[in-house]
Coordinates of C-alpha atoms in Angstrom, one line a residue:
M23 CA 92.2 94.2 123.7
R24 CA 89.2 96.5 123.8
F25 CA 89.9 100.1 122.5
L26 CA 87.7 103.1 123.0
V27 CA 88.7 105.9 120.6
L28 CA 87.2 109.2 121.5
G29 CA 86.9 110.4 118.0
G30 CA 87.7 108.1 115.1
T31 CA 86.3 110.0 112.2
A32 CA 89.0 112.6 111.6
W33 CA 92.5 112.1 110.3
L34 CA 94.6 110.9 113.3
G35 CA 91.7 109.4 115.2
H36 CA 90.5 107.4 112.2
R37 CA 94.0 106.1 111.6
I38 CA 94.4 105.0 115.2
A39 CA 91.1 103.2 115.1
A40 CA 91.9 101.5 111.8
T41 CA 95.4 100.4 113.1
A42 CA 93.9 98.9 116.2
L43 CA 91.4 97.0 114.1
E44 CA 94.2 95.8 111.7
R45 CA 96.0 94.5 114.8
G46 CA 93.0 92.4 115.8
H47 CA 91.5 94.5 118.6
D48 CA 87.9 95.4 119.3
V49 CA 87.3 99.1 118.7
T50 CA 84.5 101.4 119.8
C51 CA 84.5 105.0 118.4
L52 CA 82.7 107.7 120.2
A53 CA 82.2 110.5 117.7
R54 CA 79.7 113.0 116.3
G55 CA 80.3 111.8 112.7
S56 CA 79.7 108.4 111.2
A57 CA 82.8 107.9 109.1
V58 CA 84.5 105.4 111.4
P59 CA 86.7 102.5 110.0
D60 CA 84.8 99.4 108.9
G61 CA 84.6 97.0 111.8
A62 CA 84.5 99.6 114.5
E63 CA 81.4 100.0 116.8
L64 CA 80.1 103.6 116.7
V65 CA 78.6 105.5 119.6
V66 CA 77.3 108.8 118.4
A67 CA 77.9 111.6 120.8
D68 CA 78.7 115.3 120.9
R69 CA 81.4 116.0 123.5
D70 CA 80.1 119.6 123.7
D71 CA 76.9 118.2 125.2
P72 CA 77.2 118.6 129.1
R73 CA 75.3 115.4 129.8
E74 CA 77.1 112.2 130.5
L75 CA 78.7 110.4 127.6
P76 CA 76.3 107.8 126.2
L77 CA 78.5 104.8 126.8
P78 CA 77.1 101.3 126.8
A79 CA 76.1 100.3 130.3
G80 CA 78.5 98.0 132.0
A81 CA 81.1 98.3 129.2
H82 CA 84.8 98.3 130.1
W83 CA 87.8 99.1 127.9
D84 CA 91.4 98.1 128.2
V85 CA 92.5 101.4 126.8
V86 CA 91.0 104.8 125.9
V87 CA 92.6 106.9 123.2
D88 CA 91.8 110.6 123.2
V89 CA 93.0 113.3 120.8
A90 CA 90.8 116.2 122.2
R91 CA 92.0 119.7 122.6
Q92 CA 89.2 121.2 124.7
P93 CA 90.0 120.7 128.5
G94 CA 86.4 120.3 129.4
H95 CA 86.1 117.3 127.0
V96 CA 89.0 115.6 128.7
R97 CA 88.1 116.5 132.2
R98 CA 84.6 114.9 131.8
A99 CA 86.0 111.9 129.9
V100 CA 88.6 111.0 132.6
R101 CA 86.0 111.4 135.3
E102 CA 83.5 109.1 133.6
L103 CA 86.1 106.5 132.4
R104 CA 88.5 106.3 135.3
S105 CA 86.7 103.2 136.7
R106 CA 85.8 101.8 133.3
S107 CA 89.1 101.6 131.5
G108 CA 92.6 100.3 132.3
R109 CA 94.7 102.9 130.6
Y110 CA 94.4 106.3 129.0
V111 CA 96.4 107.4 126.0
F112 CA 96.3 111.1 125.3
V113 CA 97.7 112.7 122.1
S114 CA 99.1 116.1 123.2
T115 CA 101.4 118.4 121.3
G116 CA 104.8 120.1 121.5
N117 CA 102.9 123.4 121.8
V118 CA 102.7 122.7 125.5
Y119 CA 106.2 123.9 126.1
A120 CA 106.9 127.4 127.3
S121 CA 109.8 127.9 124.9
Q122 CA 110.1 126.8 121.3
S123 CA 113.6 128.0 120.9
D124 CA 115.8 125.2 122.3
E125 CA 116.7 122.6 119.8
G126 CA 117.1 119.1 121.3
A127 CA 115.0 119.9 124.3
D128 CA 113.3 116.8 126.0
E129 CA 110.2 116.1 128.0
T130 CA 111.6 117.9 131.1
A131 CA 111.4 121.3 129.5
K132 CA 109.1 123.9 131.2
L133 CA 105.4 123.9 130.3
L134 CA 103.0 126.7 129.7
P135 CA 100.5 127.5 132.4
A136 CA 97.4 125.3 132.1
L137 CA 94.2 126.8 130.8
V138 CA 91.7 127.1 133.6
A139 CA 88.6 127.3 131.3
D140 CA 86.9 124.3 129.8
S141 CA 87.0 125.6 126.2
F142 CA 88.9 128.0 124.0
T143 CA 88.6 129.6 120.6
D144 CA 91.8 131.8 120.5
P145 CA 94.6 129.8 118.8
D146 CA 97.1 131.2 121.3
H147 CA 95.3 129.2 124.0
Y148 CA 96.0 125.9 122.2
G149 CA 99.2 125.0 124.1
P150 CA 97.8 126.0 127.5
A151 CA 94.6 124.0 126.7
K152 CA 96.6 120.9 125.9
V153 CA 98.6 121.3 129.2
A154 CA 95.2 121.3 131.0
C155 CA 94.2 118.2 129.2
E156 CA 97.4 116.4 130.2
S157 CA 96.9 117.5 133.8
A158 CA 93.4 116.1 133.9
V159 CA 94.6 112.7 132.5
L160 CA 97.5 112.4 135.0
A161 CA 95.3 113.4 137.9
A162 CA 92.7 110.8 137.1
F163 CA 94.8 107.9 135.8
G164 CA 98.2 108.6 137.4
S165 CA 101.5 108.2 135.7
G166 CA 101.4 104.4 135.7
R167 CA 98.1 104.1 133.8
S168 CA 98.6 106.9 131.2
L169 CA 100.6 107.7 128.2
I170 CA 101.0 111.3 127.1
A171 CA 102.3 111.6 123.5
R172 CA 103.4 115.2 122.7
A173 CA 103.2 114.9 119.0
G174 CA 105.3 117.0 116.7
L175 CA 104.1 118.1 113.3
I176 CA 102.0 115.2 111.9
G177 CA 102.2 114.6 108.1
G178 CA 101.4 111.9 105.5
P179 CA 98.5 110.9 103.3
G180 CA 95.4 112.8 104.1
D181 CA 97.1 115.8 105.7
P182 CA 94.2 118.4 105.9
T183 CA 96.6 121.3 106.0
G184 CA 98.5 120.7 102.8
R185 CA 101.9 121.1 104.5
T186 CA 103.0 117.6 103.6
D187 CA 102.2 117.5 100.0
Y188 CA 102.8 121.1 98.9
W189 CA 106.5 120.8 98.1
P190 CA 106.5 117.4 96.3
R191 CA 103.4 118.4 94.3
R192 CA 105.0 121.7 93.5
F193 CA 108.1 120.1 92.2
A194 CA 106.0 117.6 90.2
R195 CA 104.0 120.5 88.7
E196 CA 107.2 121.5 86.8
T197 CA 106.0 119.5 83.9
A198 CA 102.9 121.5 83.4
G199 CA 102.5 122.9 79.8
D200 CA 103.1 126.5 80.6
S201 CA 105.7 128.6 82.4
I202 CA 103.2 130.0 84.9
S203 CA 102.0 126.7 86.2
G204 CA 105.3 124.8 86.0
G205 CA 108.1 127.4 86.2
P206 CA 110.9 127.6 88.8
V207 CA 110.0 126.8 92.4
L208 CA 110.2 129.7 94.8
V209 CA 111.8 128.8 98.1
P210 CA 112.9 130.8 101.2
D211 CA 116.5 131.2 102.1
A212 CA 116.4 129.3 105.4
P213 CA 119.4 126.9 105.4
D214 CA 119.3 126.4 109.2
L215 CA 115.6 126.0 109.7
P216 CA 114.8 122.5 111.2
T217 CA 111.8 120.7 109.8
A218 CA 110.3 117.4 111.0
L219 CA 107.3 115.4 110.1
I220 CA 106.0 112.3 111.9
D221 CA 104.0 110.2 109.5
V222 CA 100.4 109.8 110.8
R223 CA 100.7 106.1 110.1
D224 CA 103.8 105.7 112.2
L225 CA 102.3 107.7 115.1
A226 CA 99.1 105.6 115.1
D227 CA 101.1 102.4 114.9
W228 CA 103.2 103.3 117.9
L229 CA 100.3 104.5 120.0
V230 CA 98.5 101.2 119.4
R231 CA 101.6 99.1 120.1
A232 CA 102.4 101.1 123.2
A233 CA 98.9 100.5 124.5
E234 CA 99.4 96.8 123.9
A235 CA 102.6 96.9 125.8
G236 CA 101.3 98.9 128.7
T237 CA 103.8 101.7 128.1
A238 CA 103.3 104.6 130.4
G239 CA 104.9 108.0 130.6
V240 CA 105.2 111.3 128.8
F241 CA 106.9 111.3 125.4
N242 CA 107.8 113.7 122.6
A243 CA 106.8 111.9 119.4
G244 CA 108.2 113.7 116.4
G245 CA 109.8 113.0 113.1
T246 CA 113.5 113.1 112.4
P247 CA 114.7 116.8 112.2
V248 CA 116.4 117.8 109.0
P249 CA 117.3 121.2 107.7
F250 CA 114.8 122.8 105.3
P251 CA 117.0 122.4 102.2
A252 CA 117.2 118.6 103.0
H253 CA 113.4 118.6 103.2
L254 CA 113.2 120.2 99.8
D255 CA 115.6 117.6 98.4
A256 CA 113.3 114.8 99.8
A257 CA 110.3 116.6 98.2
R258 CA 112.0 116.7 94.8
A259 CA 112.9 113.0 95.1
A260 CA 109.3 112.2 96.1
A261 CA 108.1 114.2 93.1
R262 CA 109.8 111.8 90.8
A263 CA 107.1 109.2 91.7
V264 CA 104.7 111.5 89.9
T265 CA 106.8 113.1 87.1
R266 CA 110.4 113.3 85.9
S267 CA 110.8 116.6 87.8
T268 CA 113.9 118.7 87.2
A269 CA 112.4 121.9 88.4
P270 CA 115.0 124.6 89.4
T271 CA 114.6 126.5 92.6
V272 CA 114.7 130.3 93.0
V273 CA 115.9 131.2 96.5
A274 CA 114.5 134.4 98.0
A275 CA 115.6 136.2 101.2
E276 CA 113.1 135.8 104.0
R277 CA 112.7 139.6 104.5
W278 CA 112.0 140.0 100.8
L279 CA 109.2 137.4 101.0
L280 CA 107.7 138.9 104.1
D281 CA 107.7 142.4 102.6
R282 CA 105.6 141.0 99.7
G283 CA 103.0 139.4 101.9
V284 CA 104.1 135.8 101.6
S285 CA 102.9 133.9 104.7
E286 CA 104.8 131.4 106.8
W287 CA 104.0 127.8 107.9
A288 CA 100.6 127.1 106.3
G289 CA 97.5 128.4 104.7
P290 CA 96.9 130.6 101.6
R291 CA 99.7 132.7 100.1
S292 CA 102.3 130.7 102.1
L293 CA 105.5 128.8 101.7
P294 CA 104.5 125.8 103.9
L295 CA 106.8 124.8 106.8
W296 CA 108.8 128.0 106.5
V297 CA 109.4 129.9 109.8
S298 CA 111.5 133.0 109.8
D299 CA 111.5 133.6 113.6
R300 CA 114.6 131.9 115.1
S301 CA 112.9 131.7 118.5
W302 CA 110.6 128.9 117.0
Y303 CA 113.5 126.8 115.6
G304 CA 113.2 124.4 118.5
M305 CA 109.6 123.5 117.6
N306 CA 110.6 120.9 115.0
A307 CA 113.9 119.9 116.6
R308 CA 112.8 118.4 120.0
S309 CA 114.3 115.2 121.2
S310 CA 112.1 112.1 120.7
A311 CA 114.8 109.8 122.1
A312 CA 112.5 108.5 124.8
A313 CA 109.8 107.6 122.4
R314 CA 112.3 105.9 120.1
A315 CA 113.5 103.9 123.1
A316 CA 109.9 102.9 123.8
G317 CA 109.5 101.5 120.2
L318 CA 108.6 104.5 118.0
T319 CA 109.9 104.0 114.5
V320 CA 109.6 106.4 111.6
R321 CA 109.8 105.8 107.9
P322 CA 112.0 107.9 105.6
L323 CA 110.8 111.4 104.9
E324 CA 110.8 110.8 101.2
D325 CA 108.3 108.0 101.6
T326 CA 105.9 110.2 103.6
L327 CA 106.1 113.0 101.1
R328 CA 105.6 110.7 98.1
D329 CA 102.6 109.0 99.6
A330 CA 101.0 112.3 100.5
A331 CA 101.5 113.6 97.0
L332 CA 100.1 110.5 95.4
A333 CA 97.0 110.6 97.6
H334 CA 95.8 113.7 95.7
E335 CA 95.1 114.2 92.0
S336 CA 97.9 116.3 90.6
D337 CA 95.6 119.1 89.6
S338 CA 93.5 119.2 92.7
P339 CA 93.6 122.2 95.1
F340 CA 96.1 122.0 97.9
P341 CA 94.3 121.1 101.2
G342 CA 93.7 124.1 103.4
G343 CA 94.5 126.4 100.5
A344 CA 98.2 125.9 101.3
G345 CA 100.9 127.5 99.3
L346 CA 101.2 130.0 96.5
A347 CA 98.9 130.2 93.6
P348 CA 100.8 129.6 90.3
A349 CA 100.3 133.1 89.0
H350 CA 101.3 134.7 92.3
E351 CA 104.4 132.6 92.5
H352 CA 105.3 133.3 88.9
D353 CA 105.0 137.1 89.5
L354 CA 107.3 136.9 92.5
V355 CA 109.9 134.9 90.6
V356 CA 109.8 137.4 87.7
E357 CA 110.2 140.3 90.1
L358 CA 113.0 138.6 92.0
E359 CA 115.0 137.6 88.8
T360 CA 114.4 141.0 87.2
A361 CA 115.9 142.7 90.2
R362 CA 118.9 140.4 90.2
E363 CA 119.6 141.0 86.5
S364 CA 119.2 144.8 86.7
P365 CA 122.5 146.6 87.1
P366 CA 122.9 148.8 90.2
A367 CA 122.1 152.4 89.7
A368 CA 125.1 154.7 89.1
P369 CA 126.0 156.9 92.0
Q370 CA 124.8 160.5 91.8

């Protein structure tokens, strides 16, 4: 088959292109950069350029794969490729849903209103922008010639956010030579928080195989939801591939962490994957049963975490600045343990 990957230089797009090549397909990548997989044809293009895409004259592709987030990019692509490709695979997101509170919700859940504009910069417009992208694909290719994959949180080797490898690397750091770098691991008290990671390799493999099979439809494509403590258990087990980790955990109340400026989810000063707002618990607990029935398979969480941790040098910075700096975490642990050891004040 002939694949046209709109992208192919960044994390997921590169993995999709590489997977298609590994499975014996001809792959063309249309991208601004040049770091496409070996064996792929590169067409250099900037999708922000309003001119027509510089596609080879007369070329036709069996499938187009698009991971774009800007509606204008997708609207132009489907317009120009509708007659030049057989199928369109679009990687969307679970952020398209109007509510993130319902655990187990499937693809019939209500969507956000589509973004009218062709581009956005406000992160709050990400979900509506992806809704607009989906609408453009379905309008041009129809339900029979398109596959919409509403991906859950993507993880695995190369995760640019640090969310995948923070916890296994943090447990592995327990063997550092000083108490600040390798002391107890601070974790939030969130026993009911669902977490789910779909390995980038599993998502790419399924998208390519689905294209081969002519699979059409709209699918949630997420990892297997597990409670946050089970995710930490898998991270500790994954850390044993790096060290003989026996690091203890120190559990802190969510309100206590928030009051001290600890961030949620990702980025600097954060405890990655932690979400305190219960109205977002459904985000990582959607049903992917339809995708599983259509051939999606996912590897064990421990394998994803281990491979992500091994992909980085143990002393390298966390991608995206994720997590707590060792000194900051140490200070928080000391404060928390000191407060727990101090006797309550006598009544006046």
